[in-house]
Amino acid sequence: MYLSPVITPLALRLLIACFICVLLVAAIYFFRVRRVVSYRRRADRERPDVPDSALLPASVVIYSQGNADELTRMLKTVLEQDYPAAFEVIVVNEGESADVRDAVSMLRASHPNLYLTFTPEGVVNLSRKKLGITLGIKAARYDIAVLTTAAAEIESPLWLRRIMSRFDHEGKIEVVLGFAYIDPAEDTAYGHRRRSFDYVADSVRWLAVAIAGKPFRGTEYNIAYRKETFMRNKGFARTLNLHYGDDDIFVSEIANRNNTAVELSDESIVRLRHGNHPRIFNERVLRRSFTEGHIRRRPRFLNSLSGWLQTGALATGTTAGIIGYPNMQPAIIAATIIVAMFVIDILVWRKAMKALKSRSLMLTLPWLSISYPLRKAFRHLRSKLVHQKKYTWD
């Protein structure tokens, strides 16, 4: 083994390819991941408070699946929101539930702006979730519906103010996309680091393009849109055969560059209960992989490209080191480039994980980032093969 500045042409070309791959990865991070991190910081630091007189009335629609305890905890925080304009809270429960009825009745005694409705029993060949949302929006007396579910937890009394502050009196903004984070302390099972990273990576994927003016999805736990927009689109008429798609297929139908705003202030973000449990996490990502297959205008390639480029950098760098042996100069150069790539991974994704209130990771980030496209491709394939409730006749 020896060190020599003379490198064979093939090894030199491989080193150049390795370096270009890393440069492209850094460029993707700059335009995608950094965009979300910067927007999240500015949401708290630079955005002024909207005057009370500028806030519009709101109808908060909460979808519940019968867990009265979770619903009670959530209703208390929603009903006590520091919101100067008029607002109402409409609970739509999936089917009849005596426990839910009792819980809402107790709170309604002191909060006359609270209402309850149920989806009919025995509904077949129809999505209960979409039916519930439709019932809630049609029952709303105000023009703007703020949607969430009983599985979320509202942590700030300013949540409704922050979401509603993006709507204007002229009606230019029709859709506001919020965010729901998963508390990393809830998940200590095997694979918790992978699940935390994948949730943040998926979130960065749709948030970045929404911030750039190309929204294609939101989150069912924190989203708002105008009632007139919902009716104009005929609700979920185009996807009545699917159980889900209310926060991605539907959003892709109504949202565009001019009518959509993204709200990422700290007070606007809600917490998702039990969201990182392995079974629940897997069900959610498989469901999402299936419904996104019905969206025509979504980022299909760029978000996964960084992982493939990193794989290419590893392959070309390793090959250059092998070809240049026993001259160690190519191997040292390749190792330097790859280590720089790993450092970029750690620096960029740690900021993203922190900005989106996820787990603090470090040494596992390069591997998780490189293998992310493979996991995503596997989930997409599995969503097509695994039997789950995809269509309303399942």
Coordinates of C-alpha atoms in Angstrom, one line a residue:
M1 CA 0.0 0.0 0.0
Y2 CA 1.2 3.5 -0.8
L3 CA -0.1 7.1 -1.3
S4 CA 0.3 8.6 -4.8
P5 CA -1.4 11.7 -6.4
V6 CA -1.5 9.7 -9.6
I7 CA -5.0 8.2 -9.8
T8 CA -6.2 5.9 -12.6
P9 CA -8.7 7.5 -15.0
L10 CA -11.5 5.1 -14.0
A11 CA -11.0 5.6 -10.3
L12 CA -10.9 9.4 -10.9
R13 CA -14.2 9.3 -12.8
L14 CA -15.8 7.2 -10.0
L15 CA -14.6 9.7 -7.4
I16 CA -16.1 12.6 -9.5
A17 CA -19.4 10.7 -9.7
C18 CA -19.3 10.1 -5.9
F19 CA -18.8 13.8 -5.3
I20 CA -21.6 14.8 -7.7
C21 CA -24.0 12.5 -6.0
V22 CA -23.2 14.1 -2.6
L23 CA -23.6 17.6 -4.1
L24 CA -27.0 16.6 -5.5
V25 CA -28.1 15.2 -2.1
A26 CA -27.1 18.5 -0.5
A27 CA -29.1 20.4 -3.1
I28 CA -32.2 18.3 -2.4
Y29 CA -31.8 18.8 1.3
F30 CA -31.5 22.5 0.8
F31 CA -34.7 22.8 -1.3
R32 CA -36.8 20.3 0.6
V33 CA -35.7 19.6 4.2
R34 CA -34.3 23.1 4.9
R35 CA -37.4 24.7 3.5
V36 CA -39.6 23.0 6.1
V37 CA -37.2 23.8 9.0
S38 CA -36.9 27.4 8.0
Y39 CA -40.7 27.8 7.5
R40 CA -41.2 26.2 10.9
R41 CA -38.8 28.7 12.6
R42 CA -40.3 31.7 10.9
A43 CA -43.9 30.6 11.9
D44 CA -43.1 31.5 15.5
R45 CA -40.5 34.2 15.0
E46 CA -41.7 36.5 12.3
R47 CA -45.5 36.1 11.9
P48 CA -47.4 38.9 13.6
D49 CA -50.6 38.2 15.6
V50 CA -53.9 38.8 13.7
P51 CA -56.2 41.4 15.3
D52 CA -59.2 39.9 17.0
S53 CA -61.5 41.7 14.6
A54 CA -59.9 40.0 11.6
L55 CA -60.7 36.5 12.9
L56 CA -63.6 34.7 11.3
P57 CA -66.2 32.4 13.0
A58 CA -65.3 28.7 12.9
S59 CA -66.9 25.3 13.2
V60 CA -64.7 22.7 14.7
V61 CA -65.6 19.2 13.5
I62 CA -64.3 16.4 15.7
Y63 CA -64.5 12.8 14.4
S64 CA -64.8 10.2 17.1
Q65 CA -64.9 6.4 17.1
G66 CA -66.5 5.9 20.5
N67 CA -63.6 6.5 23.0
A68 CA -65.5 8.7 25.5
D69 CA -62.4 9.3 27.7
E70 CA -60.2 10.6 24.9
L71 CA -63.1 12.6 23.5
T72 CA -63.7 14.3 26.9
R73 CA -60.1 15.3 27.4
M74 CA -60.0 16.7 23.9
L75 CA -63.3 18.6 24.2
K76 CA -62.2 20.4 27.3
T77 CA -59.2 21.9 25.5
V78 CA -61.1 22.8 22.4
L79 CA -64.0 24.4 24.3
E80 CA -61.6 26.4 26.3
Q81 CA -59.7 27.8 23.3
D82 CA -58.7 31.5 23.6
Y83 CA -60.7 32.5 20.5
P84 CA -62.4 35.9 20.4
A85 CA -64.7 35.2 17.4
A86 CA -67.7 32.9 17.5
F87 CA -67.0 29.2 17.2
E88 CA -68.9 25.9 17.6
V89 CA -67.8 22.4 18.2
I90 CA -69.5 19.5 16.4
V91 CA -68.8 16.0 17.5
V92 CA -69.5 13.3 14.9
N93 CA -69.3 9.8 16.4
E94 CA -69.1 6.6 14.4
G95 CA -72.4 5.0 15.3
E96 CA -74.5 5.3 18.4
S97 CA -72.6 5.4 21.7
A98 CA -74.2 6.0 25.1
D99 CA -70.8 6.8 26.7
V100 CA -70.1 9.5 24.1
R101 CA -73.6 10.9 24.4
D102 CA -73.2 11.2 28.2
A103 CA -69.8 12.8 27.9
V104 CA -71.0 15.4 25.5
S105 CA -74.2 16.0 27.5
M106 CA -72.2 16.8 30.6
L107 CA -70.1 19.4 28.8
R108 CA -73.0 20.8 26.9
A109 CA -74.6 22.0 30.1
S110 CA -71.8 24.6 30.4
H111 CA -71.0 25.0 26.7
P112 CA -74.1 25.6 24.5
N113 CA -71.8 25.8 21.4
L114 CA -71.2 22.0 21.6
Y115 CA -73.2 19.7 19.4
L116 CA -73.3 15.9 18.8
T117 CA -74.4 13.8 15.9
F118 CA -73.9 10.1 14.9
T119 CA -73.3 8.3 11.7
P120 CA -76.1 5.8 11.0
E121 CA -75.7 2.2 12.1
G122 CA -75.5 -0.4 9.5
V123 CA -73.9 1.7 6.8
V124 CA -72.4 -0.5 4.1
N125 CA -70.6 0.3 0.8
L126 CA -69.7 3.7 2.2
S127 CA -66.8 5.2 4.1
R128 CA -67.9 5.9 7.7
K129 CA -65.2 8.5 8.1
K130 CA -66.2 10.4 5.0
L131 CA -69.8 10.2 5.9
G132 CA -69.1 11.5 9.4
I133 CA -67.1 14.5 8.0
T134 CA -69.8 15.2 5.5
L135 CA -72.5 15.2 8.2
G136 CA -70.3 17.5 10.4
I137 CA -69.7 20.0 7.6
K138 CA -73.3 20.1 6.5
A139 CA -74.3 20.7 10.1
A140 CA -71.8 23.6 10.5
R141 CA -73.4 27.0 10.7
Y142 CA -70.1 28.8 9.9
D143 CA -68.3 29.0 6.6
I144 CA -65.0 27.5 7.8
A145 CA -64.7 24.0 9.1
V146 CA -61.6 23.0 11.2
L147 CA -61.3 19.3 11.3
T148 CA -59.6 17.0 13.7
T149 CA -60.2 13.7 15.5
A150 CA -60.5 12.4 19.0
A151 CA -57.2 10.7 18.5
A152 CA -55.4 14.1 18.6
E153 CA -54.6 16.2 21.6
I154 CA -54.8 20.0 21.5
E155 CA -51.9 21.3 23.6
S156 CA -52.3 25.0 23.2
P157 CA -55.3 27.4 24.0
L158 CA -54.2 29.3 20.9
W159 CA -54.6 26.4 18.5
L160 CA -57.8 27.6 16.9
R161 CA -56.5 31.2 16.7
R162 CA -53.4 30.1 14.8
I163 CA -55.2 28.0 12.3
M164 CA -58.0 30.5 11.7
S165 CA -55.5 33.4 11.4
R166 CA -54.6 32.2 7.9
F167 CA -58.1 32.7 6.5
D168 CA -59.0 36.1 5.0
H169 CA -62.3 37.9 4.7
E170 CA -61.9 38.1 0.9
G171 CA -62.0 34.3 0.6
K172 CA -58.6 33.9 -1.1
I173 CA -57.4 31.3 1.3
E174 CA -59.7 28.2 1.2
V175 CA -57.5 25.5 2.7
V176 CA -55.1 25.6 5.7
L177 CA -52.9 22.6 6.3
G178 CA -51.8 22.1 9.9
F179 CA -49.5 19.5 11.4
A180 CA -49.7 16.7 14.0
Y181 CA -46.6 15.3 15.7
I182 CA -46.0 12.0 17.4
D183 CA -44.7 12.1 20.9
P184 CA -41.5 9.9 20.8
A185 CA -41.8 9.0 24.5
E186 CA -44.9 6.9 23.6
D187 CA -42.9 4.4 21.5
T188 CA -40.1 2.3 23.0
A189 CA -40.7 -0.9 21.0
Y190 CA -38.2 -2.3 18.6
G191 CA -37.8 0.0 15.5
H192 CA -38.8 3.2 17.3
R193 CA -35.9 5.2 15.7
R194 CA -37.0 4.0 12.2
R195 CA -40.6 4.9 12.8
S196 CA -39.7 8.3 14.1
F197 CA -37.5 9.1 11.1
D198 CA -40.0 7.8 8.5
Y199 CA -42.8 9.9 10.0
V200 CA -40.6 13.0 9.8
A201 CA -39.4 12.1 6.3
D202 CA -42.9 11.6 5.1
S203 CA -44.1 14.8 6.7
V204 CA -41.2 16.8 5.2
R205 CA -42.2 15.4 1.8
W206 CA -45.7 16.8 1.8
L207 CA -45.0 19.9 3.8
A208 CA -42.1 21.0 1.6
V209 CA -44.1 20.9 -1.6
A210 CA -47.1 22.5 0.1
I211 CA -44.9 25.4 1.2
A212 CA -43.6 25.6 -2.3
G213 CA -47.2 26.0 -3.6
K214 CA -47.9 22.4 -4.8
P215 CA -50.1 20.9 -2.0
F216 CA -51.2 17.3 -2.5
R217 CA -52.1 16.2 1.0
G218 CA -52.6 17.2 4.6
T219 CA -53.3 15.4 7.9
E220 CA -56.7 14.4 9.1
Y221 CA -55.8 15.5 12.6
N222 CA -55.3 19.2 11.8
I223 CA -56.8 20.7 8.7
A224 CA -59.3 23.4 7.8
Y225 CA -61.2 24.4 4.7
R226 CA -64.2 26.5 3.7
K227 CA -67.6 24.8 3.6
E228 CA -68.3 26.3 0.2
T229 CA -65.1 24.7 -1.2
F230 CA -66.2 21.3 0.2
M231 CA -69.6 21.7 -1.4
R232 CA -68.2 23.0 -4.7
N233 CA -66.1 19.9 -5.0
K234 CA -69.2 17.7 -4.2
G235 CA -67.5 16.5 -1.1
F236 CA -65.9 13.1 -1.4
A237 CA -68.0 12.1 -4.5
R238 CA -65.0 11.1 -6.5
T239 CA -63.6 8.7 -3.9
L240 CA -66.8 7.2 -2.4
N241 CA -65.5 3.7 -3.2
L242 CA -62.4 4.2 -0.9
H243 CA -62.5 4.0 2.9
Y244 CA -59.8 6.7 3.2
G245 CA -58.3 9.5 1.2
D246 CA -60.1 12.3 3.0
D247 CA -56.8 14.1 3.8
D248 CA -54.8 13.3 0.7
I249 CA -56.9 12.6 -2.4
F250 CA -59.5 15.2 -1.3
V251 CA -56.8 17.8 -0.5
S252 CA -55.2 17.2 -3.9
E253 CA -58.6 18.0 -5.5
I254 CA -59.3 21.3 -3.7
A255 CA -55.9 22.7 -2.8
N256 CA -53.6 24.7 -5.1
R257 CA -50.9 27.4 -5.0
N258 CA -53.3 30.3 -4.7
N259 CA -55.9 29.0 -2.2
T260 CA -53.8 27.1 0.3
A261 CA -51.7 28.1 3.4
V262 CA -49.5 26.0 5.6
E263 CA -49.6 26.8 9.4
L264 CA -46.6 25.4 11.4
S265 CA -46.5 27.7 14.4
D266 CA -45.9 25.9 17.7
E267 CA -49.4 26.7 19.1
S268 CA -51.0 25.3 15.9
I269 CA -49.4 21.9 16.1
V270 CA -51.4 19.1 17.7
R271 CA -50.1 15.8 19.3
L272 CA -51.2 12.5 17.9
R273 CA -52.0 10.0 20.7
H274 CA -50.5 6.5 20.3
G275 CA -49.4 7.4 16.8
N276 CA -46.1 5.6 17.0
H277 CA -47.3 2.3 18.2
P278 CA -45.9 -0.3 15.8
R279 CA -49.3 -1.8 14.7
I280 CA -51.0 1.6 14.3
F281 CA -47.9 3.1 12.5
N282 CA -47.8 0.2 10.0
E283 CA -51.5 0.4 9.3
R284 CA -51.3 4.1 8.7
V285 CA -48.4 4.0 6.3
L286 CA -49.9 1.2 4.3
R287 CA -53.2 3.0 4.1
R288 CA -51.3 6.2 3.0
S289 CA -49.3 4.3 0.4
F290 CA -52.5 2.9 -1.1
T291 CA -54.4 6.2 -1.2
E292 CA -51.5 8.2 -2.6
G293 CA -51.6 5.9 -5.6
H294 CA -54.8 7.6 -6.6
I295 CA -53.2 11.1 -6.6
R296 CA -52.0 12.2 -10.0
R297 CA -50.0 15.3 -9.0
R298 CA -47.7 14.3 -6.2
P299 CA -43.9 14.2 -5.9
R300 CA -43.2 10.6 -7.1
F301 CA -39.4 10.7 -7.4
L302 CA -37.5 13.6 -5.9
N303 CA -38.0 12.8 -2.3
S304 CA -36.6 9.3 -2.7
L305 CA -33.9 10.5 -5.0
S306 CA -31.6 11.6 -2.2
G307 CA -31.5 8.0 -0.8
W308 CA -30.7 6.5 -4.2
L309 CA -28.0 9.2 -4.7
Q310 CA -26.5 8.3 -1.4
T311 CA -26.4 4.7 -2.4
G312 CA -24.8 5.7 -5.6
A313 CA -22.2 7.7 -3.7
L314 CA -21.4 4.7 -1.5
A315 CA -21.1 2.4 -4.5
T316 CA -18.9 4.7 -6.6
G317 CA -16.7 5.7 -3.7
T318 CA -16.2 2.1 -2.6
T319 CA -15.5 0.9 -6.2
A320 CA -13.0 3.8 -6.7
G321 CA -11.1 2.7 -3.5
I322 CA -11.0 -0.9 -4.7
I323 CA -9.9 -0.1 -8.2
G324 CA -7.2 2.3 -7.0
Y325 CA -5.7 -0.3 -4.6
P326 CA -2.8 -0.5 -3.5
N327 CA -2.7 3.2 -4.0
M328 CA -4.7 4.4 -0.9
Q329 CA -5.2 8.0 -2.3
P330 CA -8.6 7.1 -4.0
A331 CA -9.8 5.3 -0.9
I332 CA -9.0 8.3 1.4
I333 CA -10.7 10.8 -1.0
A334 CA -13.8 8.5 -1.2
A335 CA -13.9 8.1 2.5
T336 CA -13.7 11.9 3.0
I337 CA -16.5 12.5 0.6
I338 CA -18.7 9.8 2.2
V339 CA -18.0 11.0 5.8
A340 CA -19.0 14.5 4.6
M341 CA -22.2 13.1 3.3
F342 CA -22.9 11.4 6.6
V343 CA -22.2 14.7 8.4
I344 CA -24.7 16.5 6.2
D345 CA -27.3 13.8 6.9
I346 CA -26.9 14.2 10.6
L347 CA -26.9 18.0 10.6
V348 CA -29.9 18.4 8.3
W349 CA -32.1 15.6 9.6
R350 CA -31.4 16.5 13.3
K351 CA -32.8 20.0 12.6
A352 CA -35.8 18.5 10.9
M353 CA -36.5 16.1 13.7
K354 CA -36.3 18.9 16.2
A355 CA -38.4 21.2 14.2
L356 CA -41.2 18.6 13.9
K357 CA -41.0 17.6 17.6
S358 CA -39.7 14.1 17.0
R359 CA -37.0 12.0 18.5
S360 CA -33.5 13.3 18.7
L361 CA -31.3 11.0 16.6
M362 CA -27.7 11.2 15.5
L363 CA -25.5 8.2 14.4
T364 CA -28.4 6.2 13.0
L365 CA -29.5 9.1 10.7
P366 CA -27.2 8.3 7.7
W367 CA -28.4 4.7 7.6
L368 CA -32.1 5.6 8.0
S369 CA -31.8 8.3 5.3
I370 CA -30.1 5.9 2.8
S371 CA -32.5 3.1 3.4
Y372 CA -35.6 5.2 3.4
P373 CA -36.4 4.8 -0.4
L374 CA -36.2 1.0 0.0
R375 CA -38.6 1.0 2.9
K376 CA -41.0 3.3 1.0
A377 CA -40.9 1.0 -2.1
F378 CA -41.5 -2.0 0.1
R379 CA -44.5 -0.4 1.8
H380 CA -45.9 0.6 -1.6
L381 CA -45.7 -3.0 -2.8
R382 CA -47.1 -4.3 0.4
S383 CA -50.0 -1.9 0.3
K384 CA -51.1 -3.5 -2.9
L385 CA -50.6 -7.1 -1.7
V386 CA -51.7 -7.0 1.9
H387 CA -55.5 -7.4 2.6
Q388 CA -56.8 -4.4 4.4
K389 CA -60.0 -2.2 4.2
K390 CA -59.2 -0.3 1.1
Y391 CA -62.6 -0.2 -0.7
T392 CA -65.9 0.3 0.9
W393 CA -67.1 -3.2 -0.2
D394 CA -64.2 -4.9 1.7

